[in-house]
Amino acid sequence: MLERTVFRGARVVDPLGETDRVGDVLIEDGRIAAVGDVGTPAAEILDCEGLILTPGLVDMHTHLREPGFEHKETVESGTRAAACGGFTAVAPMANTDPVADHAGVIHEVRDLAAAARLADVFPVGAITKGSEGESLAEIGEMVDAGVRIFSDDGRCVPTARLLRNVLVYGKAFDDIVIAEHCEDGSLAEGGQMHEGLHSYSLGLRGQPAEAEEVIVARDLAIARMTGSRLHLCHLSSARSVELVRRAKAEGIRVTAEVTPHHLVFSDEDLLTYDTNMKVNPPLRSADDRDALRAGLADGTIDAIATDHAPHAVEEKEAEFDQSPPGTIGLETALAAVLTHLVEPAILSLPRAIEALSAVPARILGATDHGGPIEPGRPANLVVFDPGAEWIVEPPFVSKSRNSAFTGRTLHGVVVHTMLRGELTVTDGKATR
Ligand SMILES: [Zn+2]
């Protein structure tokens, strides 16, 4: 017998297809079989009146921490958090232990994800061996293993020469993407937060926006020279956005992402010394945040990525200067965007879903994700209640609880997430 599910009467928002309509979506054997009025087939019927159905979300920048840091997160716990946040695909960064700098770790992470069956996982390969910034990782071997995106995230490619080498080398392969963590170590060193009025008044050592901007400028120059594809992770400064805007106008093949926490918060939010607000790059000024919002709205910034960075409770409870940077983000990304960007009309809902799903799927080469929602396509979908209010607080589905959004009220609750026709989340709860 065919496995059938009907999402009944949802508002279907599909940035790549017919943008916004109300109807049913029939799923048959893992694929979308019909959209519109599908009648009453023998199927599991899920009433979606008043709910929004979109392509499953895609996170191109996640830290799942396995292998090596299983006390923070595992592939299973992280992909369960992803599913509960409405994601059907995530790209875990390579800074595990061992570092994903050869095909062995890539296969290990994929096998763990396949066993968990909670989200499709597209591991990111390291650019350099051990992400140490010296010699190139086994990029060819990892490309053969299906890796499309490479990053030493957590660290910047240290020299322009090395970046040039990897961008030129990467052109030999079909369309791989080099993703840069833009941070000049010599300027950023010791910085606990954004350098500005608030860092002076709090007595915390600052990390200037220029630490990011000089690398953005350098990398864009090298991308111009090589003609290669470049992706810039988690932009945080207004001038970085302007540099990307000009580079795109010039035809440089660059894409960029921004995190929900950089879109919502600013350095003023550190006044309570809340270590959950300590992130890297740091939360910058309100003007920077507003420029990130404008850049996302006009397409200068292509995608929203969580930079989900779980840390154990005792690590985050350390003194501010000892606490590792990072916030978890998979379970709050959609609601943060709906509450702080869509509700105040900074972003349209289709643009928000495009930035959370269609665009990162395209950059990752995750062709089964991101829509369009039409017959024949794999059924990777999310259904959410846009108005439902909740307060962010532990426990989380993630193993960790270091959320910058802790205590905040958000709107938007994931009701169902479907991965290849199977519900990974239904009625707001993970199914496995
Ligand atoms: Zn990073």
Short mmCIF file of C-alpha atoms and ligand atoms in Angstrom, two decimals:
data_model
loop_
_atom_site.label_atom_id
_atom_site.label_comp_id
_atom_site.label_asym_id
_atom_site.label_seq_id
_atom_site.Cartn_x
_atom_site.Cartn_y
_atom_site.Cartn_z
CA MET A 1 0.00 0.00 0.00
CA LEU A 2 1.13 3.53 -0.74
CA GLU A 3 2.24 5.73 2.17
CA ARG A 4 0.08 8.83 1.85
CA THR A 5 -0.18 12.05 3.85
CA VAL A 6 -2.34 15.09 3.18
CA PHE A 7 -1.54 18.51 4.60
CA ARG A 8 -5.09 19.91 4.50
CA GLY A 9 -5.85 23.56 3.84
CA ALA A 10 -2.44 25.10 4.50
CA ARG A 11 -1.24 28.48 3.30
CA VAL A 12 1.53 27.31 0.95
CA VAL A 13 4.43 29.76 0.68
CA ASP A 14 6.91 28.69 -1.97
CA PRO A 15 9.49 31.26 -3.08
CA LEU A 16 10.48 29.19 -6.13
CA GLY A 17 6.97 28.28 -7.25
CA GLU A 18 3.54 29.83 -7.09
CA THR A 19 4.45 32.06 -4.15
CA ASP A 20 1.41 32.17 -1.92
CA ARG A 21 -1.82 30.16 -2.10
CA VAL A 22 -4.15 28.12 0.12
CA GLY A 23 -4.62 24.45 -0.58
CA ASP A 24 -3.82 20.83 0.19
CA VAL A 25 -0.51 19.10 -0.37
CA LEU A 26 -0.65 15.35 -1.02
CA ILE A 27 2.46 13.30 -0.27
CA GLU A 28 2.86 9.83 -1.74
CA ASP A 29 5.86 7.58 -1.17
CA GLY A 30 8.19 10.35 -0.12
CA ARG A 31 7.28 12.77 -2.87
CA ILE A 32 4.82 15.57 -3.44
CA ALA A 33 2.03 14.05 -5.53
CA ALA A 34 -0.42 16.94 -5.86
CA VAL A 35 -0.96 20.50 -4.70
CA GLY A 36 -4.36 22.23 -4.61
CA ASP A 37 -7.67 20.54 -3.89
CA VAL A 38 -6.67 16.88 -3.61
CA GLY A 39 -10.10 15.49 -2.62
CA THR A 40 -10.29 12.73 0.02
CA PRO A 41 -7.74 10.02 -0.73
CA ALA A 42 -7.03 7.19 1.74
CA ALA A 43 -4.30 8.96 3.65
CA GLU A 44 -3.20 10.34 6.98
CA ILE A 45 -4.88 13.76 7.06
CA LEU A 46 -3.16 16.60 8.92
CA ASP A 47 -5.40 19.62 9.41
CA CYS A 48 -3.33 22.69 8.53
CA GLU A 49 -5.97 25.39 8.52
CA GLY A 50 -4.39 28.67 9.64
CA LEU A 51 -0.91 27.19 9.32
CA ILE A 52 1.86 27.96 6.83
CA LEU A 53 3.54 25.24 4.77
CA THR A 54 6.90 25.95 3.14
CA PRO A 55 9.92 24.03 1.88
CA GLY A 56 11.89 22.58 4.79
CA LEU A 57 14.47 25.00 6.14
CA VAL A 58 18.14 24.55 5.25
CA ASP A 59 20.97 25.62 7.57
CA MET A 60 24.25 26.03 5.76
CA HIS A 61 26.21 26.76 8.97
CA THR A 62 25.72 24.44 11.95
CA HIS A 63 28.02 22.93 14.55
CA LEU A 64 26.96 19.37 15.40
CA ARG A 65 30.18 18.82 17.45
CA GLU A 66 30.52 15.10 16.65
CA PRO A 67 33.08 13.53 16.51
CA GLY A 68 34.97 14.79 19.52
CA PHE A 69 32.66 17.08 21.51
CA GLU A 70 29.69 14.83 22.18
CA HIS A 71 29.15 16.48 25.58
CA LYS A 72 28.00 19.61 23.68
CA GLU A 73 25.96 17.99 20.87
CA THR A 74 25.83 14.87 18.72
CA VAL A 75 24.76 14.41 15.15
CA GLU A 76 21.58 12.82 16.49
CA SER A 77 20.73 15.49 19.09
CA GLY A 78 21.66 18.29 16.71
CA THR A 79 19.61 16.98 13.82
CA ARG A 80 16.68 16.42 16.20
CA ALA A 81 16.97 20.08 17.26
CA ALA A 82 17.13 20.97 13.56
CA ALA A 83 13.96 19.01 12.77
CA CYS A 84 12.16 20.65 15.70
CA GLY A 85 13.23 24.02 14.30
CA GLY A 86 11.75 23.16 10.89
CA PHE A 87 15.00 22.22 9.16
CA THR A 88 15.27 19.31 6.74
CA ALA A 89 18.93 19.84 5.83
CA VAL A 90 21.96 21.14 7.71
CA ALA A 91 25.63 21.61 6.90
CA PRO A 92 27.80 20.86 9.93
CA MET A 93 31.12 22.68 10.12
CA ALA A 94 34.43 20.86 10.01
CA ASN A 95 35.86 21.97 13.38
CA THR A 96 35.27 18.63 15.08
CA ASP A 97 37.95 16.41 16.66
CA PRO A 98 39.33 15.04 14.43
CA VAL A 99 38.77 17.90 12.01
CA ALA A 100 36.78 16.95 8.87
CA ASP A 101 39.83 17.43 6.63
CA HIS A 102 39.60 14.06 4.85
CA ALA A 103 36.85 11.76 3.58
CA GLY A 104 36.88 9.49 6.66
CA VAL A 105 35.26 12.07 8.96
CA ILE A 106 32.82 13.09 6.22
CA HIS A 107 31.61 9.48 5.93
CA GLU A 108 31.43 9.11 9.71
CA VAL A 109 29.19 12.19 10.09
CA ARG A 110 26.99 11.13 7.18
CA ASP A 111 26.59 7.61 8.59
CA LEU A 112 25.55 9.01 11.98
CA ALA A 113 23.02 11.26 10.24
CA ALA A 114 21.67 8.40 8.14
CA ALA A 115 21.14 6.33 11.29
CA ALA A 116 19.30 9.19 13.03
CA ARG A 117 17.02 9.94 10.00
CA LEU A 118 16.15 13.40 11.32
CA ALA A 119 17.66 15.68 8.66
CA ASP A 120 19.79 15.42 5.55
CA VAL A 121 23.35 16.33 6.50
CA PHE A 122 25.83 17.97 4.12
CA PRO A 123 29.18 17.97 5.94
CA VAL A 124 31.49 20.89 5.32
CA GLY A 125 35.11 19.95 4.60
CA ALA A 126 38.05 21.82 6.08
CA ILE A 127 40.13 24.00 3.74
CA THR A 128 43.43 23.22 5.46
CA LYS A 129 44.78 20.20 7.33
CA GLY A 130 43.53 20.36 10.90
CA SER A 131 42.13 23.82 9.96
CA GLU A 132 45.59 25.01 10.93
CA GLY A 133 45.96 27.33 7.98
CA GLU A 134 49.14 25.79 6.58
CA SER A 135 48.69 23.09 3.96
CA LEU A 136 45.54 22.20 2.04
CA ALA A 137 43.23 19.47 3.37
CA GLU A 138 42.31 16.40 1.26
CA ILE A 139 39.97 18.51 -0.83
CA GLY A 140 39.97 16.25 -3.90
CA GLU A 141 39.14 13.19 -1.82
CA MET A 142 36.33 15.07 -0.08
CA VAL A 143 34.93 16.35 -3.39
CA ASP A 144 34.84 12.73 -4.55
CA ALA A 145 32.92 11.95 -1.35
CA GLY A 146 30.33 14.56 -2.40
CA VAL A 147 31.45 17.58 -0.36
CA ARG A 148 30.51 20.85 -2.03
CA ILE A 149 31.45 23.42 0.59
CA PHE A 150 34.74 23.96 2.38
CA SER A 151 35.53 26.13 5.39
CA ASP A 152 37.99 26.47 8.25
CA ASP A 153 35.16 28.14 10.18
CA GLY A 154 36.22 29.22 13.63
CA ARG A 155 39.38 30.48 11.98
CA CYS A 156 40.11 32.65 9.01
CA VAL A 157 42.27 31.52 6.07
CA PRO A 158 45.39 33.26 7.39
CA THR A 159 47.02 34.61 4.26
CA ALA A 160 45.88 36.01 0.93
CA ARG A 161 48.30 33.67 -0.77
CA LEU A 162 46.75 30.54 0.75
CA LEU A 163 43.26 31.80 -0.10
CA ARG A 164 44.38 32.42 -3.67
CA ASN A 165 45.77 28.88 -3.86
CA VAL A 166 42.59 27.24 -2.62
CA LEU A 167 40.34 29.37 -4.82
CA VAL A 168 42.41 28.51 -7.90
CA TYR A 169 42.64 24.85 -6.88
CA GLY A 170 38.88 24.74 -6.26
CA LYS A 171 38.16 25.87 -9.82
CA ALA A 172 39.37 22.49 -11.05
CA PHE A 173 36.27 20.97 -9.44
CA ASP A 174 32.74 21.53 -10.52
CA ASP A 175 31.50 24.52 -8.59
CA ILE A 176 32.70 24.01 -5.05
CA VAL A 177 32.26 26.85 -2.58
CA ILE A 178 34.92 28.21 -0.24
CA ALA A 179 33.26 29.66 2.87
CA GLU A 180 35.28 32.13 4.91
CA HIS A 181 35.10 33.01 8.60
CA CYS A 182 36.20 36.63 8.18
CA GLU A 183 38.32 37.59 11.15
CA ASP A 184 41.78 39.12 11.21
CA GLY A 185 43.36 37.38 14.18
CA SER A 186 45.77 40.20 14.92
CA LEU A 187 42.91 42.68 15.39
CA ALA A 188 40.47 40.27 17.02
CA GLU A 189 42.83 38.72 19.53
CA GLY A 190 41.58 38.91 23.11
CA GLY A 191 38.37 40.70 22.07
CA GLN A 192 35.39 39.78 24.24
CA MET A 193 32.76 41.87 22.47
CA HIS A 194 32.36 44.56 19.80
CA GLU A 195 34.81 47.41 20.31
CA GLY A 196 32.87 50.59 20.93
CA LEU A 197 31.24 52.70 23.62
CA HIS A 198 29.72 49.70 25.35
CA SER A 199 32.98 47.74 25.54
CA TYR A 200 34.63 50.75 27.16
CA SER A 201 31.84 51.22 29.69
CA LEU A 202 31.67 47.49 30.51
CA GLY A 203 35.44 47.27 30.81
CA LEU A 204 35.62 44.39 28.35
CA ARG A 205 38.29 44.17 25.70
CA GLY A 206 36.84 45.02 22.31
CA GLN A 207 37.09 43.38 18.92
CA PRO A 208 36.68 46.06 16.23
CA ALA A 209 34.43 45.66 13.19
CA GLU A 210 37.57 46.23 11.12
CA ALA A 211 38.75 42.74 12.15
CA GLU A 212 35.99 41.45 9.86
CA GLU A 213 36.07 44.19 7.23
CA VAL A 214 39.76 43.89 6.33
CA ILE A 215 39.28 40.19 5.60
CA VAL A 216 36.07 40.78 3.62
CA ALA A 217 37.95 43.33 1.51
CA ARG A 218 40.96 41.04 1.08
CA ASP A 219 38.85 38.02 0.16
CA LEU A 220 36.76 39.95 -2.35
CA ALA A 221 39.95 41.15 -4.03
CA ILE A 222 41.22 37.57 -4.30
CA ALA A 223 37.85 36.33 -5.59
CA ARG A 224 37.94 39.07 -8.20
CA MET A 225 41.43 37.99 -9.23
CA THR A 226 40.65 34.25 -9.45
CA GLY A 227 37.05 34.46 -10.68
CA SER A 228 36.13 31.82 -8.10
CA ARG A 229 33.04 31.40 -5.95
CA LEU A 230 33.38 32.72 -2.42
CA HIS A 231 30.95 32.58 0.48
CA LEU A 232 31.25 34.87 3.51
CA CYS A 233 29.99 33.46 6.81
CA HIS A 234 28.01 35.32 9.48
CA LEU A 235 28.53 38.96 8.44
CA SER A 236 28.27 41.35 11.37
CA SER A 237 29.22 44.85 10.22
CA ALA A 238 27.58 47.53 8.09
CA ARG A 239 30.75 48.16 6.10
CA SER A 240 31.06 44.44 5.31
CA VAL A 241 27.56 44.59 3.83
CA GLU A 242 28.56 47.60 1.74
CA LEU A 243 31.70 45.83 0.49
CA VAL A 244 29.62 42.83 -0.60
CA ARG A 245 27.05 45.09 -2.23
CA ARG A 246 29.74 46.75 -4.35
CA ALA A 247 31.43 43.43 -5.15
CA LYS A 248 28.16 41.97 -6.42
CA ALA A 249 27.56 45.04 -8.58
CA GLU A 250 30.99 44.42 -10.04
CA GLY A 251 30.14 40.81 -10.87
CA ILE A 252 32.30 39.10 -8.26
CA ARG A 253 30.87 35.63 -7.51
CA VAL A 254 30.21 36.11 -3.82
CA THR A 255 27.42 35.01 -1.51
CA ALA A 256 26.97 35.90 2.16
CA GLU A 257 25.03 34.81 5.20
CA VAL A 258 23.84 36.42 8.43
CA THR A 259 22.66 34.83 11.68
CA PRO A 260 19.34 35.46 13.43
CA HIS A 261 21.18 36.73 16.53
CA HIS A 262 23.07 39.35 14.54
CA LEU A 263 19.76 40.41 12.96
CA VAL A 264 18.01 40.77 16.33
CA PHE A 265 20.55 41.84 18.97
CA SER A 266 23.25 44.49 19.34
CA ASP A 267 26.13 45.17 21.73
CA GLU A 268 23.69 46.93 24.08
CA ASP A 269 22.32 43.49 24.92
CA LEU A 270 25.63 42.64 26.64
CA LEU A 271 25.00 45.14 29.43
CA THR A 272 24.02 42.26 31.73
CA TYR A 273 27.22 40.31 30.96
CA ASP A 274 25.04 37.44 29.71
CA THR A 275 27.52 34.89 28.32
CA ASN A 276 24.79 33.55 26.00
CA MET A 277 25.18 36.86 24.14
CA LYS A 278 28.90 36.28 23.72
CA VAL A 279 29.21 35.15 20.11
CA ASN A 280 31.80 35.31 17.37
CA PRO A 281 31.73 37.58 15.44
CA PRO A 282 30.43 39.73 18.30
CA LEU A 283 27.07 41.47 18.34
CA ARG A 284 27.85 44.91 16.96
CA SER A 285 26.12 48.29 17.09
CA ALA A 286 22.45 48.89 16.41
CA ASP A 287 23.49 50.64 13.16
CA ASP A 288 25.36 47.51 12.08
CA ARG A 289 22.32 45.37 12.89
CA ASP A 290 20.09 47.67 10.85
CA ALA A 291 22.50 47.46 7.89
CA LEU A 292 22.42 43.65 8.11
CA ARG A 293 18.63 43.76 7.99
CA ALA A 294 18.64 46.06 4.98
CA GLY A 295 21.28 43.93 3.25
CA LEU A 296 19.21 40.80 3.77
CA ALA A 297 16.06 42.51 2.50
CA ASP A 298 17.71 43.76 -0.71
CA GLY A 299 19.51 40.47 -1.41
CA THR A 300 23.07 41.70 -0.74
CA ILE A 301 23.09 39.09 2.00
CA ASP A 302 21.80 35.90 0.44
CA ALA A 303 21.01 33.55 3.29
CA ILE A 304 20.18 33.26 6.96
CA ALA A 305 22.33 30.67 8.75
CA THR A 306 22.14 29.78 12.43
CA ASP A 307 25.81 29.25 13.36
CA HIS A 308 24.25 26.89 15.95
CA ALA A 309 27.12 26.62 18.44
CA PRO A 310 26.28 24.42 21.43
CA HIS A 311 28.43 24.54 24.57
CA ALA A 312 28.07 22.68 27.86
CA VAL A 313 26.42 24.51 30.77
CA GLU A 314 29.61 24.69 32.84
CA GLU A 315 31.54 26.13 29.88
CA LYS A 316 29.05 28.97 29.45
CA GLU A 317 28.73 29.56 33.20
CA ALA A 318 32.39 30.56 33.38
CA GLU A 319 33.44 34.21 33.77
CA PHE A 320 32.63 36.28 30.70
CA ASP A 321 36.22 36.36 29.45
CA GLN A 322 36.63 32.59 29.95
CA SER A 323 33.33 31.57 28.37
CA PRO A 324 33.49 30.22 24.81
CA PRO A 325 31.62 32.25 22.17
CA GLY A 326 28.46 30.89 20.59
CA THR A 327 24.70 30.50 20.88
CA ILE A 328 22.50 27.62 19.91
CA GLY A 329 20.10 28.59 17.14
CA LEU A 330 18.34 25.75 15.35
CA GLU A 331 15.20 25.81 17.51
CA THR A 332 14.75 29.60 17.45
CA ALA A 333 15.82 30.68 13.94
CA LEU A 334 12.41 30.57 12.27
CA ALA A 335 10.55 32.23 15.17
CA ALA A 336 13.25 34.90 15.57
CA VAL A 337 12.96 35.79 11.88
CA LEU A 338 9.15 35.77 11.95
CA THR A 339 8.98 37.88 15.11
CA HIS A 340 11.73 40.42 14.46
CA LEU A 341 11.79 40.69 10.66
CA VAL A 342 8.55 39.48 9.08
CA GLU A 343 6.07 40.90 11.63
CA PRO A 344 7.59 44.43 11.47
CA ALA A 345 7.62 44.14 7.63
CA ILE A 346 11.40 44.36 7.30
CA LEU A 347 11.29 41.13 5.26
CA SER A 348 8.37 39.68 3.34
CA LEU A 349 7.47 36.13 4.31
CA PRO A 350 8.51 34.72 0.89
CA ARG A 351 11.90 36.50 1.13
CA ALA A 352 12.38 35.13 4.67
CA ILE A 353 11.66 31.58 3.48
CA GLU A 354 13.90 32.09 0.47
CA ALA A 355 16.77 33.13 2.78
CA LEU A 356 16.10 30.27 5.20
CA SER A 357 15.56 27.56 2.59
CA ALA A 358 15.78 28.07 -1.18
CA VAL A 359 19.01 30.08 -1.24
CA PRO A 360 21.08 28.01 1.22
CA ALA A 361 19.87 24.87 -0.59
CA ARG A 362 21.15 26.32 -3.85
CA ILE A 363 24.52 27.34 -2.39
CA LEU A 364 24.96 23.89 -0.79
CA GLY A 365 23.84 22.07 -3.93
CA ALA A 366 21.12 20.44 -1.80
CA THR A 367 18.86 19.99 -4.83
CA ASP A 368 16.18 17.96 -2.99
CA HIS A 369 15.61 20.86 -0.59
CA GLY A 370 14.42 24.43 -0.77
CA GLY A 371 11.45 23.87 -3.08
CA PRO A 372 9.68 24.31 -5.39
CA ILE A 373 6.61 22.65 -3.90
CA GLU A 374 5.33 20.79 -6.92
CA PRO A 375 4.44 17.25 -7.99
CA GLY A 376 7.43 14.93 -8.25
CA ARG A 377 9.63 16.84 -5.83
CA PRO A 378 10.96 15.13 -2.67
CA ALA A 379 8.66 15.89 0.28
CA ASN A 380 10.99 18.01 2.44
CA LEU A 381 8.57 20.42 4.09
CA VAL A 382 7.75 22.34 7.24
CA VAL A 383 4.37 23.45 8.62
CA PHE A 384 4.27 26.17 11.26
CA ASP A 385 1.84 28.30 13.19
CA PRO A 386 3.02 31.88 12.57
CA GLY A 387 1.09 33.48 15.42
CA ALA A 388 1.68 30.99 18.24
CA GLU A 389 3.59 32.64 21.06
CA TRP A 390 6.22 30.96 23.23
CA ILE A 391 8.94 31.88 25.66
CA VAL A 392 12.40 30.56 24.88
CA GLU A 393 13.63 28.57 27.88
CA PRO A 394 15.29 25.27 28.71
CA PRO A 395 14.99 22.40 28.23
CA PHE A 396 15.96 22.48 24.56
CA VAL A 397 16.00 19.58 22.15
CA SER A 398 19.67 20.38 21.63
CA LYS A 399 21.96 18.89 24.29
CA SER A 400 23.00 22.42 25.19
CA ARG A 401 21.04 25.39 26.50
CA ASN A 402 23.22 28.41 25.62
CA SER A 403 20.57 30.36 23.72
CA ALA A 404 20.95 34.10 23.24
CA PHE A 405 17.14 34.17 23.04
CA THR A 406 16.61 32.70 26.53
CA GLY A 407 13.72 34.47 28.25
CA ARG A 408 12.51 36.16 25.07
CA THR A 409 8.99 35.84 23.73
CA LEU A 410 8.85 34.75 20.10
CA HIS A 411 6.04 34.10 17.64
CA GLY A 412 6.02 31.06 15.38
CA VAL A 413 5.90 27.40 16.36
CA VAL A 414 6.90 24.48 14.17
CA VAL A 415 4.04 21.97 14.02
CA HIS A 416 5.21 19.39 11.45
CA THR A 417 8.51 18.75 9.72
CA MET A 418 8.67 16.18 6.94
CA LEU A 419 11.85 14.61 5.59
CA ARG A 420 11.40 12.64 2.35
CA GLY A 421 7.77 11.90 3.19
CA GLU A 422 8.37 10.88 6.80
CA LEU A 423 7.33 13.14 9.65
CA THR A 424 10.38 13.91 11.81
CA VAL A 425 8.23 16.27 13.88
CA THR A 426 4.47 16.14 14.31
CA ASP A 427 2.31 18.26 16.62
CA GLY A 428 5.49 20.01 17.69
CA LYS A 429 7.25 16.86 18.92
CA ALA A 430 10.08 14.87 17.37
CA THR A 431 8.84 11.48 16.21
CA ARG A 432 12.10 9.69 16.91
ZN ZN B 1 32.57 31.27 12.14
#
